[in-house]
Coordinates of C-alpha atoms in Angstrom, one line a residue:
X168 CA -17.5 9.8 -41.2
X169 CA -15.1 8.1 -43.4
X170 CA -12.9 7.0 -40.2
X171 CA -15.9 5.1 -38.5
X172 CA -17.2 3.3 -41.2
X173 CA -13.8 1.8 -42.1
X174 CA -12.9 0.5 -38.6
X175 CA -16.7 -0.3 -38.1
X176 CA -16.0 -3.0 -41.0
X177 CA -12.1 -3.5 -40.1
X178 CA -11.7 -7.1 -39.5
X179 CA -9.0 -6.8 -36.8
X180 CA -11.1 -4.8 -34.9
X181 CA -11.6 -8.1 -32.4
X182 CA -8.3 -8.4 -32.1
X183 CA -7.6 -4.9 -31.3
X184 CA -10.0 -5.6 -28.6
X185 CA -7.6 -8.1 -27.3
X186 CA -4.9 -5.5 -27.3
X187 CA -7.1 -2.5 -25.6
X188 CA -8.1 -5.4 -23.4
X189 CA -4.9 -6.3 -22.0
X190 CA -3.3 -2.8 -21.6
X191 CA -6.6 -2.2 -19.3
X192 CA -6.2 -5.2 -17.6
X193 CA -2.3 -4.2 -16.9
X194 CA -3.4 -0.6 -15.7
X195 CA -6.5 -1.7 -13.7
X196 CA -4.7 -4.8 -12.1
X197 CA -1.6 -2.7 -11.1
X198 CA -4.2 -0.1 -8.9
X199 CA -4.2 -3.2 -6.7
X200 CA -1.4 -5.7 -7.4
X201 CA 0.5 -4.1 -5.0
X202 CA -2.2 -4.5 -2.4
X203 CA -1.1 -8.4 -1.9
X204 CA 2.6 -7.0 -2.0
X205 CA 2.3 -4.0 0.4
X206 CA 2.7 -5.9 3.9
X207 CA 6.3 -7.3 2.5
X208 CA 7.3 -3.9 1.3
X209 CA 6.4 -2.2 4.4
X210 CA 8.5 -4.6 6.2
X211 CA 11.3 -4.4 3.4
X212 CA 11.5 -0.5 3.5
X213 CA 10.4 0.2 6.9
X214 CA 7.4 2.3 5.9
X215 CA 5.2 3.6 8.9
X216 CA 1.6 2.3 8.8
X217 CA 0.7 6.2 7.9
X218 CA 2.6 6.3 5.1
X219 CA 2.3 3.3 3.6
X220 CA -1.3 4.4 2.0
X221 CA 1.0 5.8 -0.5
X222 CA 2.3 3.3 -2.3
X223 CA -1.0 2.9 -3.3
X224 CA -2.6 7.0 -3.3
X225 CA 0.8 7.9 -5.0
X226 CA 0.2 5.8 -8.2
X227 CA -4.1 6.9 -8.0
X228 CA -3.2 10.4 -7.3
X229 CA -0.8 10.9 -10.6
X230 CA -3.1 8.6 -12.8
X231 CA -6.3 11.0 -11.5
X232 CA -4.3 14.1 -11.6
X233 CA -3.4 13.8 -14.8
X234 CA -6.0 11.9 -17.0
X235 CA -7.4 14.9 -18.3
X236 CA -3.9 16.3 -19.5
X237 CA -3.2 12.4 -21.1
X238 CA -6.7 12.5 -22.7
X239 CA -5.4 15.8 -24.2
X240 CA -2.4 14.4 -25.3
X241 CA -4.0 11.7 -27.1
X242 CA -6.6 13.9 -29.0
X243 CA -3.6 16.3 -29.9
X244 CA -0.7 13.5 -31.2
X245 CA -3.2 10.7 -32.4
X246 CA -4.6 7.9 -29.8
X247 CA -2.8 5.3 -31.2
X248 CA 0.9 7.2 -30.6
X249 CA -0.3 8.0 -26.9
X250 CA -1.0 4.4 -26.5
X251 CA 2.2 3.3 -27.6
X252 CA 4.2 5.7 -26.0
X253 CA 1.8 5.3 -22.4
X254 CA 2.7 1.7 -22.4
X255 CA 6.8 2.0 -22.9
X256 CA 6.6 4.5 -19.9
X257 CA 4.5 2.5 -18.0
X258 CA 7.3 -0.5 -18.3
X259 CA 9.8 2.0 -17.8
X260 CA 8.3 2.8 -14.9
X261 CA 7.5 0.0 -13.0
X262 CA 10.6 -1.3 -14.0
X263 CA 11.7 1.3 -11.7
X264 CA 9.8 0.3 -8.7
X265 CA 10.9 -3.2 -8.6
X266 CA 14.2 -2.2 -8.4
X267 CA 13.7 0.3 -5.5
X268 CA 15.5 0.4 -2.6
X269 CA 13.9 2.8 -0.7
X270 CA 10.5 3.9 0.3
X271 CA 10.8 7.0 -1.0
X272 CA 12.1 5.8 -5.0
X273 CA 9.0 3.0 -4.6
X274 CA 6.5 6.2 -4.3
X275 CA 8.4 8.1 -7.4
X276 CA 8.3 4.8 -9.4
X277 CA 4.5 4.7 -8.3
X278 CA 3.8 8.0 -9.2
X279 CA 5.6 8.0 -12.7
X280 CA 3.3 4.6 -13.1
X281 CA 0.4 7.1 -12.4
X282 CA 1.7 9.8 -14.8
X283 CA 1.9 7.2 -17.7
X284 CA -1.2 5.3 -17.4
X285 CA -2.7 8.7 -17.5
X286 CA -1.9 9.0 -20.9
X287 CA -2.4 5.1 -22.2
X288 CA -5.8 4.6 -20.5
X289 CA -7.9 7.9 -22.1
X290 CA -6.1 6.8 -25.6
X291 CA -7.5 2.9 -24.6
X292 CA -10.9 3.9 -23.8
X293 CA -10.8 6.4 -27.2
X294 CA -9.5 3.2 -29.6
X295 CA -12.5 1.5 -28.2
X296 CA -15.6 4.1 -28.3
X297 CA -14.3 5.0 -32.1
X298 CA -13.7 1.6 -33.2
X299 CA -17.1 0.3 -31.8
X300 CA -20.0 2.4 -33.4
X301 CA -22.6 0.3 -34.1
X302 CA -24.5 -0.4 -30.9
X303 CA -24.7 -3.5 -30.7
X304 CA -21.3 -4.6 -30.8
X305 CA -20.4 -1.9 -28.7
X306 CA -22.1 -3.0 -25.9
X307 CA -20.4 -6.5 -26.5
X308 CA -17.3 -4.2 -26.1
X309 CA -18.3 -2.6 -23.4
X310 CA -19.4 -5.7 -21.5
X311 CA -15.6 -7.1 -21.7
X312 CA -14.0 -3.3 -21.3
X313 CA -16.1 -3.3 -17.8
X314 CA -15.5 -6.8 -16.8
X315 CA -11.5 -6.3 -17.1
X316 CA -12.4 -2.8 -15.1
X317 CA -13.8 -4.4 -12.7
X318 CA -12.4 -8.1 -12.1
X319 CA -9.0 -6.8 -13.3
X320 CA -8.9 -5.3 -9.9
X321 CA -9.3 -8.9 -8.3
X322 CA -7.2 -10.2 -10.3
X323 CA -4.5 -8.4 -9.5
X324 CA -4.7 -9.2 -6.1
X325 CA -4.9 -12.9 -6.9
X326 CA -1.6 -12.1 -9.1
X327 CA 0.4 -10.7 -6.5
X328 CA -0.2 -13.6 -4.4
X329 CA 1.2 -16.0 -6.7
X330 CA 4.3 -14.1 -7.1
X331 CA 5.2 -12.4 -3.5
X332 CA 4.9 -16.3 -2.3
X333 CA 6.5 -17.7 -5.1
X334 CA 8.9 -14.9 -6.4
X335 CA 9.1 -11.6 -4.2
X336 CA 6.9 -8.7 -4.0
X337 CA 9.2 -7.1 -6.6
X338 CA 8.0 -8.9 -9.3
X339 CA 4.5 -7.4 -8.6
X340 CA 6.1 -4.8 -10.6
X341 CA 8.8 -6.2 -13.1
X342 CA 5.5 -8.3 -14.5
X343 CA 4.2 -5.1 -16.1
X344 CA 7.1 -5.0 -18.5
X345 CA 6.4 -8.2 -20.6
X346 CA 2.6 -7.4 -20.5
X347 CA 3.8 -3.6 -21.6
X348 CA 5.9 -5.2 -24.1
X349 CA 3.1 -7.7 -25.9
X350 CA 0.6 -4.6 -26.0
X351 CA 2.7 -2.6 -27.6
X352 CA 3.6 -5.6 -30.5
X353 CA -0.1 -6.4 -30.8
X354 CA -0.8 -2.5 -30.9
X355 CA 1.6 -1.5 -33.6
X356 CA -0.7 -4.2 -36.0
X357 CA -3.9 -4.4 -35.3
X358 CA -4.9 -0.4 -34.2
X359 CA -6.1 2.1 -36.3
X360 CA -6.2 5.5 -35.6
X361 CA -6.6 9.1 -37.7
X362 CA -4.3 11.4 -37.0
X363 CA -5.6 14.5 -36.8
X364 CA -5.0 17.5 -38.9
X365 CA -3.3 20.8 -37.8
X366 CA -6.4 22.6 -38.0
X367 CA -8.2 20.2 -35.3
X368 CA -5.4 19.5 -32.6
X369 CA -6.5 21.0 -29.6
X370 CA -3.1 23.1 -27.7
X371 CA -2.2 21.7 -24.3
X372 CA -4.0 24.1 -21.2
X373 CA -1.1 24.1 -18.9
X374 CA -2.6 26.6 -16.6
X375 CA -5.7 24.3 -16.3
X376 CA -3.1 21.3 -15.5
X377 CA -1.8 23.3 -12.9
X378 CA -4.4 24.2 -11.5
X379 CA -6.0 20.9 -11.7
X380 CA -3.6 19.2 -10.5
X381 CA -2.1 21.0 -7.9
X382 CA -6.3 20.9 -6.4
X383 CA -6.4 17.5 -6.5
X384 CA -3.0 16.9 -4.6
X385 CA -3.5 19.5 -1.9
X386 CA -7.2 17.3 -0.8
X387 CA -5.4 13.9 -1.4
X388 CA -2.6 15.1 1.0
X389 CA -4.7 16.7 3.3
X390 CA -6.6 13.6 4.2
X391 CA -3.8 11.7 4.5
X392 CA -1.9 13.9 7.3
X393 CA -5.2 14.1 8.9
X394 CA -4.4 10.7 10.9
X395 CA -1.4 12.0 12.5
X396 CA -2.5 15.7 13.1
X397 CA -6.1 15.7 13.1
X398 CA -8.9 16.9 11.1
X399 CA -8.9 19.9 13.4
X400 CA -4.8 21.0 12.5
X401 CA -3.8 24.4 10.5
X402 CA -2.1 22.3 7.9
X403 CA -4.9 20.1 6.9
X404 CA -7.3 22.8 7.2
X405 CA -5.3 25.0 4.9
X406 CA -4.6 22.5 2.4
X407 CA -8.7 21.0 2.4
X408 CA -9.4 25.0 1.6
X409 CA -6.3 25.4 -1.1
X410 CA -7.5 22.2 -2.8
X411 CA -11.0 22.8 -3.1
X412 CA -9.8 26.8 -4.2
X413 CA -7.9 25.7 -6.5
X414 CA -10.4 23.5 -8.0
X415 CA -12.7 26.3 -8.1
X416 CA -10.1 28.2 -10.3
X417 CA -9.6 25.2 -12.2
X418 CA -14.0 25.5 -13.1
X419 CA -13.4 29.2 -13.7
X420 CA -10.5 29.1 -16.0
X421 CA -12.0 26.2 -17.9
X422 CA -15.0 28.7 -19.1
X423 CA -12.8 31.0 -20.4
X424 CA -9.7 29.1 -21.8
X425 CA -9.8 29.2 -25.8
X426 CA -8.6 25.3 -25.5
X427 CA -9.6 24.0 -22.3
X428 CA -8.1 20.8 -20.6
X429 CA -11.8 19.5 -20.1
X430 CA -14.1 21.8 -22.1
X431 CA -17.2 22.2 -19.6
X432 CA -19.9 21.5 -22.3
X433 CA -18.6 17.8 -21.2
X434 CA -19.9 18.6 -17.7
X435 CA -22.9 20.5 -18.2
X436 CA -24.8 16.9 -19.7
X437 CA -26.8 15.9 -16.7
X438 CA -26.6 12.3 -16.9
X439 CA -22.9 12.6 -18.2
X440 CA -21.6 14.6 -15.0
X441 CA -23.8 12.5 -12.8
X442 CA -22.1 9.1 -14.2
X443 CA -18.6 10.5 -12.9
X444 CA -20.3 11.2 -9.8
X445 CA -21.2 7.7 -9.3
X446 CA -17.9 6.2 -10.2
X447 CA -16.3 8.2 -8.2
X448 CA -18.4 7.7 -5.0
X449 CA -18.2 3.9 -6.0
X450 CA -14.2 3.6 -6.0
X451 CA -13.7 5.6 -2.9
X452 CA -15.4 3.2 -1.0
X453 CA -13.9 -0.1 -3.5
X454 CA -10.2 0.7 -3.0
X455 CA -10.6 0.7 0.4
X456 CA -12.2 -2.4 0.7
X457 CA -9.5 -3.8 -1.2
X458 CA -6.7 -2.2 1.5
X459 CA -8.6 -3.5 4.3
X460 CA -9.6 -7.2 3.5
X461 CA -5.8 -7.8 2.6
X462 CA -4.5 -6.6 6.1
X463 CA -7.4 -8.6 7.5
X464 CA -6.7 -11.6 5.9
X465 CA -2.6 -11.1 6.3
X466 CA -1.9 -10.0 9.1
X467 CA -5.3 -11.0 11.6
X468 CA -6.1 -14.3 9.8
X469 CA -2.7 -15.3 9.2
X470 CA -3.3 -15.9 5.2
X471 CA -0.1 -16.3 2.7
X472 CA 0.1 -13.8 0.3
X473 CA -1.2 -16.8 -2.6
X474 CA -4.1 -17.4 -0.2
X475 CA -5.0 -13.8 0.4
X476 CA -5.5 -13.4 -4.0
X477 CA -7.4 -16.5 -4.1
X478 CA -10.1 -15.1 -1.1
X479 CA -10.6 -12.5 -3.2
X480 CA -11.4 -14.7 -6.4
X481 CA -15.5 -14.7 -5.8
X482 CA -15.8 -10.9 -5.9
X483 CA -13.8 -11.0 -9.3
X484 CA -15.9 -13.8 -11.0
X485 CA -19.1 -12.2 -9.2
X486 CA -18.0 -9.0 -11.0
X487 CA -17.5 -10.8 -14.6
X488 CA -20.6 -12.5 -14.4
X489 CA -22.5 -9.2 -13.7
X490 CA -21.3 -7.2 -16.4
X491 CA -21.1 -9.7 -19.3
X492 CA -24.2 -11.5 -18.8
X493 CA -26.6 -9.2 -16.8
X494 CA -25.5 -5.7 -17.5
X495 CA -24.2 -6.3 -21.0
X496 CA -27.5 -7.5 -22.0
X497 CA -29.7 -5.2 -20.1
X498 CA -27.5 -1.9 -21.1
X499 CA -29.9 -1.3 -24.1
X500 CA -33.0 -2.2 -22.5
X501 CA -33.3 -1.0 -19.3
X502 CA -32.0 3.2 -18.6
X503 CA -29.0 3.5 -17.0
X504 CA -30.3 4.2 -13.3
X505 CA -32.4 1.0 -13.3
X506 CA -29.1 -0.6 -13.4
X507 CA -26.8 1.8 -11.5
X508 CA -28.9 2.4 -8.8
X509 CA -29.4 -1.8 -7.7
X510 CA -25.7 -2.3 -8.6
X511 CA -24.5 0.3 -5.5
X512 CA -26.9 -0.7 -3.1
X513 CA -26.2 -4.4 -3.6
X514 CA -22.1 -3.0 -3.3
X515 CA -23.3 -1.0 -0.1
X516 CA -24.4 -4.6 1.2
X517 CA -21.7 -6.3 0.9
X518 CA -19.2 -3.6 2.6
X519 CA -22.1 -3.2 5.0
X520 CA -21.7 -7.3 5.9
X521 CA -18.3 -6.8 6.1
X522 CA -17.8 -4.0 8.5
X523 CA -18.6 -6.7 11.0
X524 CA -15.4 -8.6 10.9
X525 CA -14.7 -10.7 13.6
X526 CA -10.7 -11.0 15.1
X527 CA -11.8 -14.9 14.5
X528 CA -11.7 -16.5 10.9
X529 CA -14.5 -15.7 9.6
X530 CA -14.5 -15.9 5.7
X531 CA -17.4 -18.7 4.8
X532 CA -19.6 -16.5 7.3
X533 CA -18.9 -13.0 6.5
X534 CA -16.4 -12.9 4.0
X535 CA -17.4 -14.9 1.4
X536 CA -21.4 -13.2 1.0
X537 CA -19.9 -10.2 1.2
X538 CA -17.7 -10.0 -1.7
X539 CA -20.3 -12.2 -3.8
X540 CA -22.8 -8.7 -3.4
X541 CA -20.0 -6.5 -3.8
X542 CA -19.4 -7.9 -7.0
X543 CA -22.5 -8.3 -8.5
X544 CA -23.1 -4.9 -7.7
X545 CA -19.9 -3.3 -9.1
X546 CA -20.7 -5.6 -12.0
X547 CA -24.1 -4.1 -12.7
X548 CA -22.9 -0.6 -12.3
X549 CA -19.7 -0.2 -14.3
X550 CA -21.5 -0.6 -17.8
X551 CA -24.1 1.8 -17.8
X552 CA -21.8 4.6 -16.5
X553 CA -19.0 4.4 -18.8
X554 CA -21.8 4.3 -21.7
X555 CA -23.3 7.0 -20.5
X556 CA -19.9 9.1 -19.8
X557 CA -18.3 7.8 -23.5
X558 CA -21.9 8.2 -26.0
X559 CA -22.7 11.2 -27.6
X560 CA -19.5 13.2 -28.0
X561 CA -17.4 14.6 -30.6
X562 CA -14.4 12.6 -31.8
X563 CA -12.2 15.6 -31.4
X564 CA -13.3 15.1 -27.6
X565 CA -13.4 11.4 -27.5
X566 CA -9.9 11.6 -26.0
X567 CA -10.6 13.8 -23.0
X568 CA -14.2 12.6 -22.2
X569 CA -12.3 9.5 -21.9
X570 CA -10.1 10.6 -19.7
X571 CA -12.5 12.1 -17.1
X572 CA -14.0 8.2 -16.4
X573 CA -10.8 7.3 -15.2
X574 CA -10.3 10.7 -13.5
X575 CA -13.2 10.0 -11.7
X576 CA -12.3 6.3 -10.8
X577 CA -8.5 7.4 -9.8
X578 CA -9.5 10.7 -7.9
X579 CA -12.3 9.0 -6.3
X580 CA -9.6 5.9 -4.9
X581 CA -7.0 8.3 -3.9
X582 CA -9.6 10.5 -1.5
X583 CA -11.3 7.1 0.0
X584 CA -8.2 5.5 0.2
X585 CA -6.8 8.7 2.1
X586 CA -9.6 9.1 3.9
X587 CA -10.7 5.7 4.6
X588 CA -7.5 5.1 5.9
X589 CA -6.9 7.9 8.3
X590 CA -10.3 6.8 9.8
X591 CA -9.3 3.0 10.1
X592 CA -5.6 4.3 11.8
X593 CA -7.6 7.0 13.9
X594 CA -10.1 4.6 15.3
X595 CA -7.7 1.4 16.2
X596 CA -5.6 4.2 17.8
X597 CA -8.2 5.1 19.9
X598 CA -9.3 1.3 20.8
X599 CA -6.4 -0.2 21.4
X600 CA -4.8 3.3 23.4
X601 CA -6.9 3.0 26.6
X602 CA -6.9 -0.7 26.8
X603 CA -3.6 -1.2 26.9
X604 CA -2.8 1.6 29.5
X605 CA -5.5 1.0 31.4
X606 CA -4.7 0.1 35.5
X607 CA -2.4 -3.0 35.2
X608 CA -3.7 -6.1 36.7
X609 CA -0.8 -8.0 38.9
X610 CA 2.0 -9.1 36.9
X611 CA 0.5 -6.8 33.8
X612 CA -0.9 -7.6 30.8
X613 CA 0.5 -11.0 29.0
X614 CA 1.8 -10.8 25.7
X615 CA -1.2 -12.8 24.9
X616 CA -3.7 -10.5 25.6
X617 CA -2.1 -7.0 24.5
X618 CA -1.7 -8.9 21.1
X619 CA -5.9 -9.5 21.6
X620 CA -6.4 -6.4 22.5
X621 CA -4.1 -5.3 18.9
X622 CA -5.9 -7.4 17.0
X623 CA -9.3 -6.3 18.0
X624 CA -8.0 -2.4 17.5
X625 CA -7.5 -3.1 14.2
X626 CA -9.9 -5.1 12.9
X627 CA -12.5 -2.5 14.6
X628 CA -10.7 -0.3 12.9
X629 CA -11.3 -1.7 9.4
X630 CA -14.8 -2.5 10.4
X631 CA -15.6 1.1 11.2
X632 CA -14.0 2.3 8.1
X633 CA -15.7 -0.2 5.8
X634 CA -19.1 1.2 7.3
X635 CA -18.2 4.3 6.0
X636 CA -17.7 3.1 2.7
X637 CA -21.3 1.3 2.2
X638 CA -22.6 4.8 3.6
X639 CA -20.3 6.6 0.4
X640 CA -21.6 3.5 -1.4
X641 CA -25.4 4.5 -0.8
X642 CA -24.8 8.0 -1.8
X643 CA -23.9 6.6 -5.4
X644 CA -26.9 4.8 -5.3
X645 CA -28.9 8.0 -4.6
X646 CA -26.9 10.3 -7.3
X647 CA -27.6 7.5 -9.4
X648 CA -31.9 7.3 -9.4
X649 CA -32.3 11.2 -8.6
X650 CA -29.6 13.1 -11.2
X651 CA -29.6 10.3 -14.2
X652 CA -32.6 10.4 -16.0
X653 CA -31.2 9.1 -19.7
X654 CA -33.7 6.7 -21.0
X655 CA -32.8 3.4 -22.4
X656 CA -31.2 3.2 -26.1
X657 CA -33.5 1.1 -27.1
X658 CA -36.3 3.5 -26.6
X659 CA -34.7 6.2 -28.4
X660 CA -35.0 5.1 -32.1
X661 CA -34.5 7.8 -33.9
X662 CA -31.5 8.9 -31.6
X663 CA -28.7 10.7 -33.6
X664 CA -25.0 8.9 -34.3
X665 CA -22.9 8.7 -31.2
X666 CA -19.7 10.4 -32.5
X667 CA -22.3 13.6 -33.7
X668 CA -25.1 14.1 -31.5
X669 CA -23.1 15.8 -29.1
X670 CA -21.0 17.9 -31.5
X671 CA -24.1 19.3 -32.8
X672 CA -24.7 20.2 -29.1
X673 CA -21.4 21.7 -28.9
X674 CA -19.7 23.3 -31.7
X675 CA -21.0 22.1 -35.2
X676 CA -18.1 23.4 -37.0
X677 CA -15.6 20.8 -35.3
X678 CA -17.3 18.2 -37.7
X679 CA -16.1 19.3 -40.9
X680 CA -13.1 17.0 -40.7
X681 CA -15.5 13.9 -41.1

C-alpha cells in the first residue's frame, strides 16, 4: 500500500487534479463541440441529413468500442504513459479533422479521436481514483471530475460558438491541439504513477476486442440505416441480431479467457453493473438532446452559432452547481439511489418540457426551464454513479473498471444518438410528406407555407424524439431505486480500504504487489 500512501500525502496532487481535469474537459467537450459546428460542415462537405449523425456516432462509437481495450492498455504499460501517449494522438487526430476535406476523412479523423480518447480517459479516471484515497477528498475530487463530465459537455457547445462565428468550424478541432499540448506539459510533472511489474501486467484479449467491438458497431450501424431502410429491412435486422450475438460471445468468452478484456467479477457487483446501466440510459437520451436543441435553435430559430453555445449556458452552470454543491456534499450521506434516482427524473422533466417545442421562439418559455431541470438532474446523478462504478476495486483493475464508465457513457450516446435520430428523420419524413403533396390549392402552395409546413416537420420531429428520451430517461430512474441498493459511506464505518475490498472479493493473491 506503499503507492497510496505516498500520493495520498503528495503535495502536487491538487495540481495533478488540474491536469486530469483539463484532459477530461478536452475529451468531454469535444463529444459535443462539434454539435455547434455540424450545420456548417454539413453545408461545407455536403453531408445528407442521414449521415451527418456520424460525425458525431463515429467519434462515440470508437471511444465506446474501445474503452475497455484503452483501460487495458493503461493497466498493462502504466497510466501515466497511456495518458501521455492518449493525449499526443488525440492532437494528432483532431488535427486531422480540421484539415479535412471531405466527409468521409472528417469521420476517420472522428473516429481516430474516438480510438485515442479511449485510451487517455480510463488512464484519467485511474490517476484520479488512486491518487484520491482518503474519502473525503475524494469526493472533493469527484465533485469537480463530475462537474467537468457534465458541464464540459455545455461548454463545448458554448466553445464552438465562439469559434465557427468568429473563426470557422475547423477550429472546433485545431483547439484540441494546444489544450493536448498543455496536458501533456502539466502531466509529465505533476503525475505519479507505479509501473507495474512483469508479473502483474495483464496480456491484451484481442479476441474479446474483436468481439467487443465488432458487437457494438454492428447495433450502432444498425440503427442508423434504419431511417432510410426501415426497422423492418434484412440488413438492419441481420446486423441488430449479429450485434447483440456477438455481444453474447463477447460475455461468454470473457468467463473463460485467462486475461479478460473486462474480467466479469467487475460485472457481477450489483450496484456496480446497475451504475453503468444508468449512465448509459442517461446519455442516450443527453446526446440527443444536445443534437436536437442545436438544429432547433440554428436552423428553426435562426440563432448564430455564438448564440446557440450561450442558450445552452444554464444547463451547464445548472449542472456545476448540482454536483459540487448538492451531490458532492450529499455523496457520503445519502446512498447512491436517493440521489440517482431524483437526478433522472428531474432530467426526464426537462426533456419531457422540451418535447413541446414550438416552430415559434420559444426559449424563456420552454427552453430555458427545461435545461435548468436537465441540469440539476444530470448534476445530481453523475457523482453517485461513478463512485459507485470506481470504489472497491483492485488497483490492477482500476484501469479497466475505469474504462467501462466511459464505455457506458459513449456506447450509451452512439445507440441514442443513432436511434434518436432515425426517429426524429423518420417522423418529420412522415409529417412533412403528405402535407406537401397533398391536393394543390390554385396556384399551389407558396414558398411561404411549404417552408411552414418544413419547419413544423422538423421540429415535430425533434419533439417526438426528445419524448423518447425522457421515457429512456425514466427507465434510469427506475434501474436506479430498484437494482442499487449500496448504502451510504457514511453508514458503513468499518467498510474495508477502497483499492482492497474488492480484491479480496476477487483474487486475493493479486495484492501481493502492495
Amino acid at each position: 500500500m506503499r503507492a497510496q500512501q505516498t500520493a495520498r500525502g503528495d503535495p502536487r496532487r491538487w495540481w495533478g487534479l488540474v491536469v486530469i481535469a483539463l484532459a477530461q474537459l478536452m475529451v468531454v467537450l469535444d463529444a459535443t463541440i462539434v454539435n455547434i459546428a455540424l450545420p456548417s460542415a454539413q453545408r461545407d462537405l455536403h453531408m445528407s441529413d442521414t449521415n451527418r449523425q456520424w460525425v458525431i456516432t463515429a467519434y462515440t462509437l470508437a471511444f465506446g468500442g474501445l474503452l475497455l481495450l484503452g483501460g487495458r492498455v493503461a493497466d498493462l504499460i502504466g497510466r501515466k504513459r497511456a495518458f501521455l501517449a492518449g493525449l499526443a494522438g488525440f492532437a494528432g487526430a483532431s488535427a486531422l479533422g480540421g484539415a479535412a476535406h471531405t466527409a468521409g476523412l472528417l469521420f476517420t479523423a472522428r473516429a481516430l479521436q474516438g480510438g485515442f480518447a479511449a485510451v487517455l480517459a480510463p488512464a484519467a479516471l485511474s490517476l484520479l481514483t488512486t491518487t484520491f484515497t482518503d474519502p473525503r477528498e475524494r469526493g472533493r475530487a469527484f465533485g469537480i471530475y463530475g462537474a467537468i463530465a457534465g458541464g464540459g459537455a455545455a461548454i463545448g457547445l458554448i466553445a464552438g460558438g465562439l469559434l465557427t462565428e468568429y473563426l470557422d468550424w475547423r477550429w472546433c478541432l485545431y483547439v484540441n491541439v494546444p489544450i493536448a499540448l498543455a496536458a501533456v506539459l502539466g502531466g509529465t510533472w505533476l503525475l505519479h504513477d507505479h509501473r507495474p511489474g512483469r508479473a502483474e501486467r495483464p496480456r491484451l484479449d484481442l479476441p474479446g476486442v474483436l468481439l467487443g467491438c465488432g458487437g457494438l458497431v454492428a447495433i450502432v450501424y444498425a440503427c442508423s440505416e434504419a431511417e432510410p431502410r426501415g426497422w423492418d429491412d434484412p440488413l438492419v435486422l441481420g446486423l441488430l441480431c449479429g450485434g447483440v450475438a456477438l455481444l453474447a460471445a463477447f460475455l461468454r468468452w470473457q468467463a473463460h479467457a485467462a486475461d479478460p478484456l473486462l474480467p466479469l467479477p467487475v460485472l457481477r457487483d450489483r450496484d456496480r453493473a446497475g451504475a453503468l446501466l444508468v449512465m448509459a440510459l442517461a446519455f442516450m437520451a443527453m446526446f440527443g438532446l444536445f443534437l436536437f436543441l442545436t438544429y432547433y435553435l440554428q436552423q428553426v430559430l435562426g440563432y448564430s452559432p455564438l448564440r446557440t453555445g450561450l442558450a445552452f449556458l444554464p444547463m451547464s452552470a445548472a449542472i456545476v452547481v448540482s454536483s459540487t454543491q448538492i451531490s458532492a456534499r450529499l455523496l457520503h450521506h445519502l446512498p447512491p439511489r436517493a440521489l440517482m434516482t431524483p437526478g433522472a427524473c428531474l432530467a426526464a422533466g426537462g426533456l419531457f418540457l422540451m418535447g413541446f417545442l414550438p416552430v415559434e421562439p420559444a426559449y424563456v418559455s420552454h427552453v430555458l426551464p427545461a435545461e435548468i431541470l436537465t441540469g440539476l438532474g444530470m448534476g445530481l446523478l453523475f457523482m453517485p454513479v461513478i463512485d459507485t462504478v470506481t470504489s472497491r476495486v483492485a488497483p490492477r483493475d482500476a484501469g479497466v473498471t475505469s474504462a467501462t464508465v466511459n464505455t457506458a457513457q459513449q456506447v450509451g450516446g452512439s445507440i441514442g444518438t443513432a436511434l434518436l435520430n432515425t426517429i426524429a428523420i423518420s417522423t418529420a419524413t412522415a409529417y412533412i410528406g403528405p402535407r406537401l403533396h397533398a391536393p394543390a390549392t390554385a396556384g399551389g402552395l407558396s414558398p411561404a407555407v411549404r417552408d411552414r409546413i418544413v419547419k413544423e416537420g422538423v421540429v415535430h420531429g425533434f419533439d417526438v424524439a426528445l419524448l423518447w428520451g425522457a421515457g429512456i430517461m425514466l427507465a434510469a430512474a427506475a434501474v436506479a431505486w430498484t437494482v442499487i441498493t449500496r448504502p451510504a459511506a457514511a453508514r458503513t464505518p468499518t467498510a474495508p480500504d477502497p483499492a482492497t475490498a474488492y480484491a479480496t472479493d476477487y483474487d486475493p493473491h493479486r495484492m501481493r504487489a502492495d
